[in-house]
C-alpha angles and dihedrals in degrees: 000000000000130000116230130201131017109003090184089061090052091047091049092050091050092046093053090047088057095245102121102065096052090047090058089061096051130102097246095195089065091045093050088053090050090050091051092048094051108031095155093064092058094039091066094052092044088052090055092048093048093050096047112111098174133082126281092274090059089048091050089057091053094045096047091081092065125086125251094258093054091047091048090053090050090052090052091051090049090052091049091050092047092050091049091049094050093042093052095044111123116223116211 
């Protein structure tokens, strides 16, 4: 389940919703297991993110209907994608 589009917009939306700081305090190994055990929960929210064509404020409005755990899992996926993007970046 991959995020598409502007990851910075997703990060900004999650930051302004107050999701990022609590996620930094979590045990991510437990959260990754929870994500793997319940992939359909995250698939819905990723679908909304991938279909959003507005700015981060529009995305915030769409994300605000989800619970804290779903938003935390989204934040973890965003972080994983950002790390992968920056790790795989080729420097010329």
